[in-house]
Every structure is written in structure tokens, then in C-alpha cells.
CSV table of C-alpha atoms in Angstrom, one decimal:
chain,number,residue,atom,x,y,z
A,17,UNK,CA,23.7,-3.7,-12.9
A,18,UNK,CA,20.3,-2.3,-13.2
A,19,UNK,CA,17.4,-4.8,-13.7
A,20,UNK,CA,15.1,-5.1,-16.4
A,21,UNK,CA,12.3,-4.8,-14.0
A,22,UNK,CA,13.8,-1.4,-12.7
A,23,UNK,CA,14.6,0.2,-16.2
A,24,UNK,CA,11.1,-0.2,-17.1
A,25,UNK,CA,9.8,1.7,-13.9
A,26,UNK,CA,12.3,4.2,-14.8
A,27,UNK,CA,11.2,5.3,-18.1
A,28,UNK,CA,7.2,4.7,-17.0
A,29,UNK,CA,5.7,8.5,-16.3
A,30,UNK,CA,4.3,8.6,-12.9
A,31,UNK,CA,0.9,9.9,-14.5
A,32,UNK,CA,0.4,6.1,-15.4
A,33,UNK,CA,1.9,4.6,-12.7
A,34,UNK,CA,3.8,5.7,-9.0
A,35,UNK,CA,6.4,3.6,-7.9
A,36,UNK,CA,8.4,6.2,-5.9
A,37,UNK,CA,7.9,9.3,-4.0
A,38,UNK,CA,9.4,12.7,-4.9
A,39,UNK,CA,9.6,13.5,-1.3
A,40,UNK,CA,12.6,12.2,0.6
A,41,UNK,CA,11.4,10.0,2.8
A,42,UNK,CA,10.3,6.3,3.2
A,43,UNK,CA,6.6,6.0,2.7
A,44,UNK,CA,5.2,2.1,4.4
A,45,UNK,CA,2.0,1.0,2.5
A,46,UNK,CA,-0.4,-2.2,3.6
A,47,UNK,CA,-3.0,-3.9,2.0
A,48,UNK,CA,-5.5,-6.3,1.9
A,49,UNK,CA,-7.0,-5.2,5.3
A,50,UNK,CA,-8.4,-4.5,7.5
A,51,UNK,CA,-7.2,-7.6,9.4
A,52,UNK,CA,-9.6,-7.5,12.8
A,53,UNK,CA,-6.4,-9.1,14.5
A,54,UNK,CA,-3.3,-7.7,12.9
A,55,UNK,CA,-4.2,-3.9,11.8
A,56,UNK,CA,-4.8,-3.0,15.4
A,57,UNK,CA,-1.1,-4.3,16.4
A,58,UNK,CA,0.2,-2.5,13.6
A,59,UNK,CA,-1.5,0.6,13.9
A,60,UNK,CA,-0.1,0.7,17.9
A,61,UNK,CA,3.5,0.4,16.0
A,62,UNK,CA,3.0,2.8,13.9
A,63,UNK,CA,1.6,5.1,16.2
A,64,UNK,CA,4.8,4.4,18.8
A,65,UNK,CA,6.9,5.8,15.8
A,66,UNK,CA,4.9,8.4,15.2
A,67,UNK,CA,4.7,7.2,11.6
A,68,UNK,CA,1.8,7.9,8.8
A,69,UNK,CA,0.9,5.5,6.4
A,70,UNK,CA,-1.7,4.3,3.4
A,71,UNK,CA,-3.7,1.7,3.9
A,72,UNK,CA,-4.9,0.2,0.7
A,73,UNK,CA,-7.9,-1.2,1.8
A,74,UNK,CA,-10.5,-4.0,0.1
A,75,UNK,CA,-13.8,-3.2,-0.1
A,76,UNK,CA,-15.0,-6.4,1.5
A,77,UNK,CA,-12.7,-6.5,4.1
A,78,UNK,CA,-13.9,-2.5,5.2
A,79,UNK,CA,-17.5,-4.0,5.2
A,80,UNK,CA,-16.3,-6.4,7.9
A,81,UNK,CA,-14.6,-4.4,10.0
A,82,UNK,CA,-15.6,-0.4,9.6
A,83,UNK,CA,-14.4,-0.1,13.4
A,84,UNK,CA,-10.7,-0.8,12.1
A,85,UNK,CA,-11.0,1.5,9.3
A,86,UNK,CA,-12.2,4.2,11.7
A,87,UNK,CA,-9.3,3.8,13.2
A,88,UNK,CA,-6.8,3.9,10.8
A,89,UNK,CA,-8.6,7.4,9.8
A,90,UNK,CA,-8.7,8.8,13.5
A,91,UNK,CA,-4.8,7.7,13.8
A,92,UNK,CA,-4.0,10.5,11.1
A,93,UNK,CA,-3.2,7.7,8.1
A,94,UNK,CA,-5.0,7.3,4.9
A,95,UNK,CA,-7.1,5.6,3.0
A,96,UNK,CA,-6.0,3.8,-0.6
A,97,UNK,CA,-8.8,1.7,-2.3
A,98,UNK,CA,-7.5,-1.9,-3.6
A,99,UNK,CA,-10.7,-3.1,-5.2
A,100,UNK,CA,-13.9,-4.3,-3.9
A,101,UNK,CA,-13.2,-8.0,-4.4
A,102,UNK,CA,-8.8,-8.7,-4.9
A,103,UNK,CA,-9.9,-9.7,-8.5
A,104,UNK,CA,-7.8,-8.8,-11.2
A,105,UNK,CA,-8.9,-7.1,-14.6
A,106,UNK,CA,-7.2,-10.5,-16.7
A,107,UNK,CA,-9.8,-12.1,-13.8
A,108,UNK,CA,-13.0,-10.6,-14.4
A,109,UNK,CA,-12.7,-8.0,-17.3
A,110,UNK,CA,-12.4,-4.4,-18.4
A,111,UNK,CA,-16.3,-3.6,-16.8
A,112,UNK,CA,-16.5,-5.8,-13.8
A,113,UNK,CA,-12.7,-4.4,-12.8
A,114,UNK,CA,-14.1,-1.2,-13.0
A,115,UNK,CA,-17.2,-1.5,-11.3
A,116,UNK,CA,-15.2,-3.5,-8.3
A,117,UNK,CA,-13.1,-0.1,-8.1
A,118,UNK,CA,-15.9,2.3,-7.8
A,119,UNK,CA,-17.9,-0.4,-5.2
A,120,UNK,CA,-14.9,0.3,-3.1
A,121,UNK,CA,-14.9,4.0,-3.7
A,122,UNK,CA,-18.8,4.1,-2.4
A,123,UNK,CA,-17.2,1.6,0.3
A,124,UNK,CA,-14.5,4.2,1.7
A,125,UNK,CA,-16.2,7.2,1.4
A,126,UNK,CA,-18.1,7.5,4.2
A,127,UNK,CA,-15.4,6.8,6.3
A,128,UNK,CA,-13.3,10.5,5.3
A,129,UNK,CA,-16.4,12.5,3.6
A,130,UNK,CA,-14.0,12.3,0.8
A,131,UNK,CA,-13.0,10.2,-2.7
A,132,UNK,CA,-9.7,8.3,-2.4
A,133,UNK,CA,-7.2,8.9,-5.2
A,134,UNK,CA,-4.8,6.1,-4.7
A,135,UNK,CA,-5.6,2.9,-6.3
A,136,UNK,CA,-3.4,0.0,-5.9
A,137,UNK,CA,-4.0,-3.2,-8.4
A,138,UNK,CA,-4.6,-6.2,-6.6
A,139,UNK,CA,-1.4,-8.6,-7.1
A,140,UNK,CA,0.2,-5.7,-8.5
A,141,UNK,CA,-0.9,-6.6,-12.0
A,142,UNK,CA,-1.4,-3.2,-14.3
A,143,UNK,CA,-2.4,-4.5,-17.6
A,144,UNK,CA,-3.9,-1.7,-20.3
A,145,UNK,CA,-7.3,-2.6,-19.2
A,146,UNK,CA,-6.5,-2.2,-15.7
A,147,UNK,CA,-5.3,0.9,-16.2
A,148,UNK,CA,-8.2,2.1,-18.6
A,149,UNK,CA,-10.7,1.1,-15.7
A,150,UNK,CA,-8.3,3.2,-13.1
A,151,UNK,CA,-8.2,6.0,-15.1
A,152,UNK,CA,-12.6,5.7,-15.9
A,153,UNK,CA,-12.4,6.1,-11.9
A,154,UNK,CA,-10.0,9.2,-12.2
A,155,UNK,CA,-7.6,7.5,-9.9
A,156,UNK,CA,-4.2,7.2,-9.7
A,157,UNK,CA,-2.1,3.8,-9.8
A,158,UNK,CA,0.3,3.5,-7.3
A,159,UNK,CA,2.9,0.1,-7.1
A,160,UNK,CA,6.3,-0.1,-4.7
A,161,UNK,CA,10.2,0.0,-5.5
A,162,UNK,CA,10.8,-2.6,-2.7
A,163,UNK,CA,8.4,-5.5,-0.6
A,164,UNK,CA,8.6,-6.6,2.3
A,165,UNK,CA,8.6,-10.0,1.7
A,166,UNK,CA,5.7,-11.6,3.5
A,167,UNK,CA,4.0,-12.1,-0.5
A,168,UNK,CA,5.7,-12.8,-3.9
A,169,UNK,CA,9.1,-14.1,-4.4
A,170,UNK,CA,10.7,-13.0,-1.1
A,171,UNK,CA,7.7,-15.0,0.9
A,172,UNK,CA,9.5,-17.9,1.5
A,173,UNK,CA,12.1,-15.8,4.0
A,174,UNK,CA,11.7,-16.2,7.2
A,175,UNK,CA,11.0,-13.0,9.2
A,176,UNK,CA,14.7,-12.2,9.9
A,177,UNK,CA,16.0,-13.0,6.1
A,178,UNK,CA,13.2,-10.3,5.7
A,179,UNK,CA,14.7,-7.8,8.1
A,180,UNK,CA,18.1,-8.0,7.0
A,181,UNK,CA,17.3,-7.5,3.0
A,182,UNK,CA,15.2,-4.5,4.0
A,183,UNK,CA,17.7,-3.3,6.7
A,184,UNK,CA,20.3,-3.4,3.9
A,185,UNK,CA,17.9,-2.4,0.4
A,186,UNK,CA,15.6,-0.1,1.9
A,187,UNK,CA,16.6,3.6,0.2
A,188,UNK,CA,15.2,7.4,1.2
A,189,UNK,CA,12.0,7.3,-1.9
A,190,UNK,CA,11.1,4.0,-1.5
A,191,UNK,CA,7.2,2.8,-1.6
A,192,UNK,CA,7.3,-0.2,0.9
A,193,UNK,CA,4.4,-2.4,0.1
A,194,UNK,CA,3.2,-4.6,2.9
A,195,UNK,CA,0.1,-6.5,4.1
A,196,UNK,CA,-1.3,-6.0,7.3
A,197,UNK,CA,-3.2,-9.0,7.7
A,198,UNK,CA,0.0,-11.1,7.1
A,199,UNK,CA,1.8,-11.5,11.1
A,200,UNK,CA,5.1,-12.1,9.3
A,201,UNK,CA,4.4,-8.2,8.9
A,202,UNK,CA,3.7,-7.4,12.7
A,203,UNK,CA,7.0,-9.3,13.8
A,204,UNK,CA,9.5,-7.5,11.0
A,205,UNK,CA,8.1,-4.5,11.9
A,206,UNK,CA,8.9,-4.4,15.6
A,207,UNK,CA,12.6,-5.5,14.5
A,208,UNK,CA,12.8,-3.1,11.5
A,209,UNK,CA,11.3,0.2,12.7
A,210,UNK,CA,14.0,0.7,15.3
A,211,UNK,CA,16.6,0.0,12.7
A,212,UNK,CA,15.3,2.3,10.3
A,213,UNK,CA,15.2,5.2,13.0
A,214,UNK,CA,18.8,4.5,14.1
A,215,UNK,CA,19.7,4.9,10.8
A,216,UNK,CA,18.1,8.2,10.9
A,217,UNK,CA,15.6,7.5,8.0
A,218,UNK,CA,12.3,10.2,7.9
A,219,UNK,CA,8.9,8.7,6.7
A,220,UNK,CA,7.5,10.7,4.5
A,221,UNK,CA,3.5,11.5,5.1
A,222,UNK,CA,1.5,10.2,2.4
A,223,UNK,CA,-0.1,13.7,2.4
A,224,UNK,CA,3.2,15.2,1.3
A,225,UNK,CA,4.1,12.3,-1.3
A,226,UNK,CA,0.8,12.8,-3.0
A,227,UNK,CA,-0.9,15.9,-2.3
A,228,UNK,CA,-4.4,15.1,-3.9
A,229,UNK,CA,-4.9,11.7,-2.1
A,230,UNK,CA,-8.0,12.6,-1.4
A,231,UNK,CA,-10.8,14.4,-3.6
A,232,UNK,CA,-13.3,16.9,-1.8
């Protein structure tokens, strides 16, 4: 029986907010980094796999380690902005929420001689001001249809009790949301790529999921 949580995403237009891809095809997300430790593990993964991802990146954490976000560029993934600060707009308000999402446009920039599209709310939280202050940065909203665990209700599991519900829930569409400064992350992903790839799952390229992720 469907969930209450699921039957709202299902009647939500994905002009306000993207919780699937159209594409068939798994697409992995991360935020919160760049992790100086952790993103260069998980970008050697991903890279053995051959898979594309979006980083959704904080502003203050790209200030820290621009050689890691380099990276992630030069390794053919892309770049999704998660605020300046991880504030909230229920935090800090409709202006300040807005003016952390532009810092970490001016932030990101540089880095693709482009303007990210992709905004990801920090803790996931999309209230009407949030969304007013994404939309005043002509950005799009994207959330997940499954997590991996590491944060939220699942992050009490231990790295297997991750791999299995994942192993077993993940579905062709789904927007996997994970952190890569979180080594819960590194470990389930060593287990569950091969798993995925037995099973014959594609990944779909972010560029092909959303074809304007980045404004020229």
C-alpha cells in the first residue's frame, strides 16, 4: 500500500519539485561535500564503474577544498548547489535563504564557466519560502525517491542493513541521495555497486536526466 509520503510526490509537478528521473536509469546523488578524505575514495568508485553523478555541493565546503571540486568536474560529474551555509529557510528566512543560494552559485561558477541549475534543500526541507527563494535564483529543486541510509530515519542501520534495503528497494528512476562526507557511504558503496551491475541496472547521466543542469 502506497504511502502518504509517496502519493504526495506523485501528484507534485516536477516544475516545483524532481524526485524522479524520466530517463531509465538510476541516478546516485551526494552532498554536503566536498569531504577532503571521503570524495576522493568515492570519486575512484565511481570512476571504476564508469558511473556519472551530481554532487550537491556547499558553498563553504567548495571554499575549503576547490582541488576536490576540480575534480569532480574533470571526472565528467556535475555540479548541484546545496546552499552556501546547510541553513534552512524555517532557519534563517525568505532573504538570507536566498542570498545563501546565490553565494553558492558565485561559489560554483568558476569552477564549470557555467550557472548550476540543480538546487537541493539542505535537510530536504521545501517549505513555500524555500521554494520562492529557489525559484528568485531560477533554479530547479531536486529531492530523492530512496536514501541511502547514512542520514534520516534509516541512519541507525548498520552498513549491511543499508545494503540489503537498497539491494532489495532500489528501482530503474530512482534519485539516490547520499553524502559523501559520511564513510558509512564509502563502505555501502563498494558492496552495492557490484550488486547493482549484476543486476544489470544502467545509471543514468545526470546530463540526460536533466538536460539544462547547467546554464551558459
Amino acid at each position: 500500500m502506497a504511502t502518504l509520503k509517496s502519493v504526495i510526490k506523485s501528484v507534485i509537478p516536477a516544475w516545483i519539485v524532481t524526485y524522479k528521473t524520466t530517463h531509465k536509469g538510476i541516478l546516485l546523488t551526494f552532498d554536503d561535500g566536498p569531504d577532503v578524505n571521503l570524495t576522493p575514495q568515492i570519486l575512484d568508485l565511481l570512476a571504476e564503474y564508469d558511473i556519472k553523478a551530481v554532487f550537491f555541493i556547499l558553498g563553504k565546503q567548495a571554499q575549503r577544498y576547490p582541488n576536490i571540486v576540480q575534480r569532480i568536474v574533470a571526472d565528467g560529474h556535475y555540479l548541484g548547489n546545496h546552499s552556501f551555509a546547510h541553513k534552512t529557510a524555517d532557519e534563517i528566512g525568505f532573504k538570507a535563504y536566498a542570498k545563501d543560494i546565490k553565494h553558492c552559485q558565485t561559489i560554483l561558477k568558476p569552477f564549470i564557466a557555467a550557472t548550476p541549475t540543480l538546487f537541493r534543500p539542505p535537510q530536504g526541507k521545501l517549505s513555500l519560502s524555500a521554494w520562492s527563494a529557489i525559484q528568485c535564483n531560477h533554479m530547479q529543486a531536486i529531492l530523492w525517491s530512496i536514501e541511502s541510509g547514512e542520514w534520516g530515519q534509516y541512519s541507525h542501520q548498520s552498513v549491511d542493513q543499508m545494503l540489503a534495503r537498497l539491494a532489495r528497494d532500489i528501482q530503474p528512476h530512482d534519485i539516490v541521495l547520499m553524502h559523501d562526507n559520511s564513510s558509512k557511504v564509502q563502505l555501502l558503496l563498494e558492496k552495492l555497486l557490484p550488486i547493482l551491475v549484476e543486476k544489470e541496472y544502467t545509471f543514468v547521466d545526470p546530463k540526460l536526466a536533466f538536460p539544462d543542469v547547467y546554464k551558459h
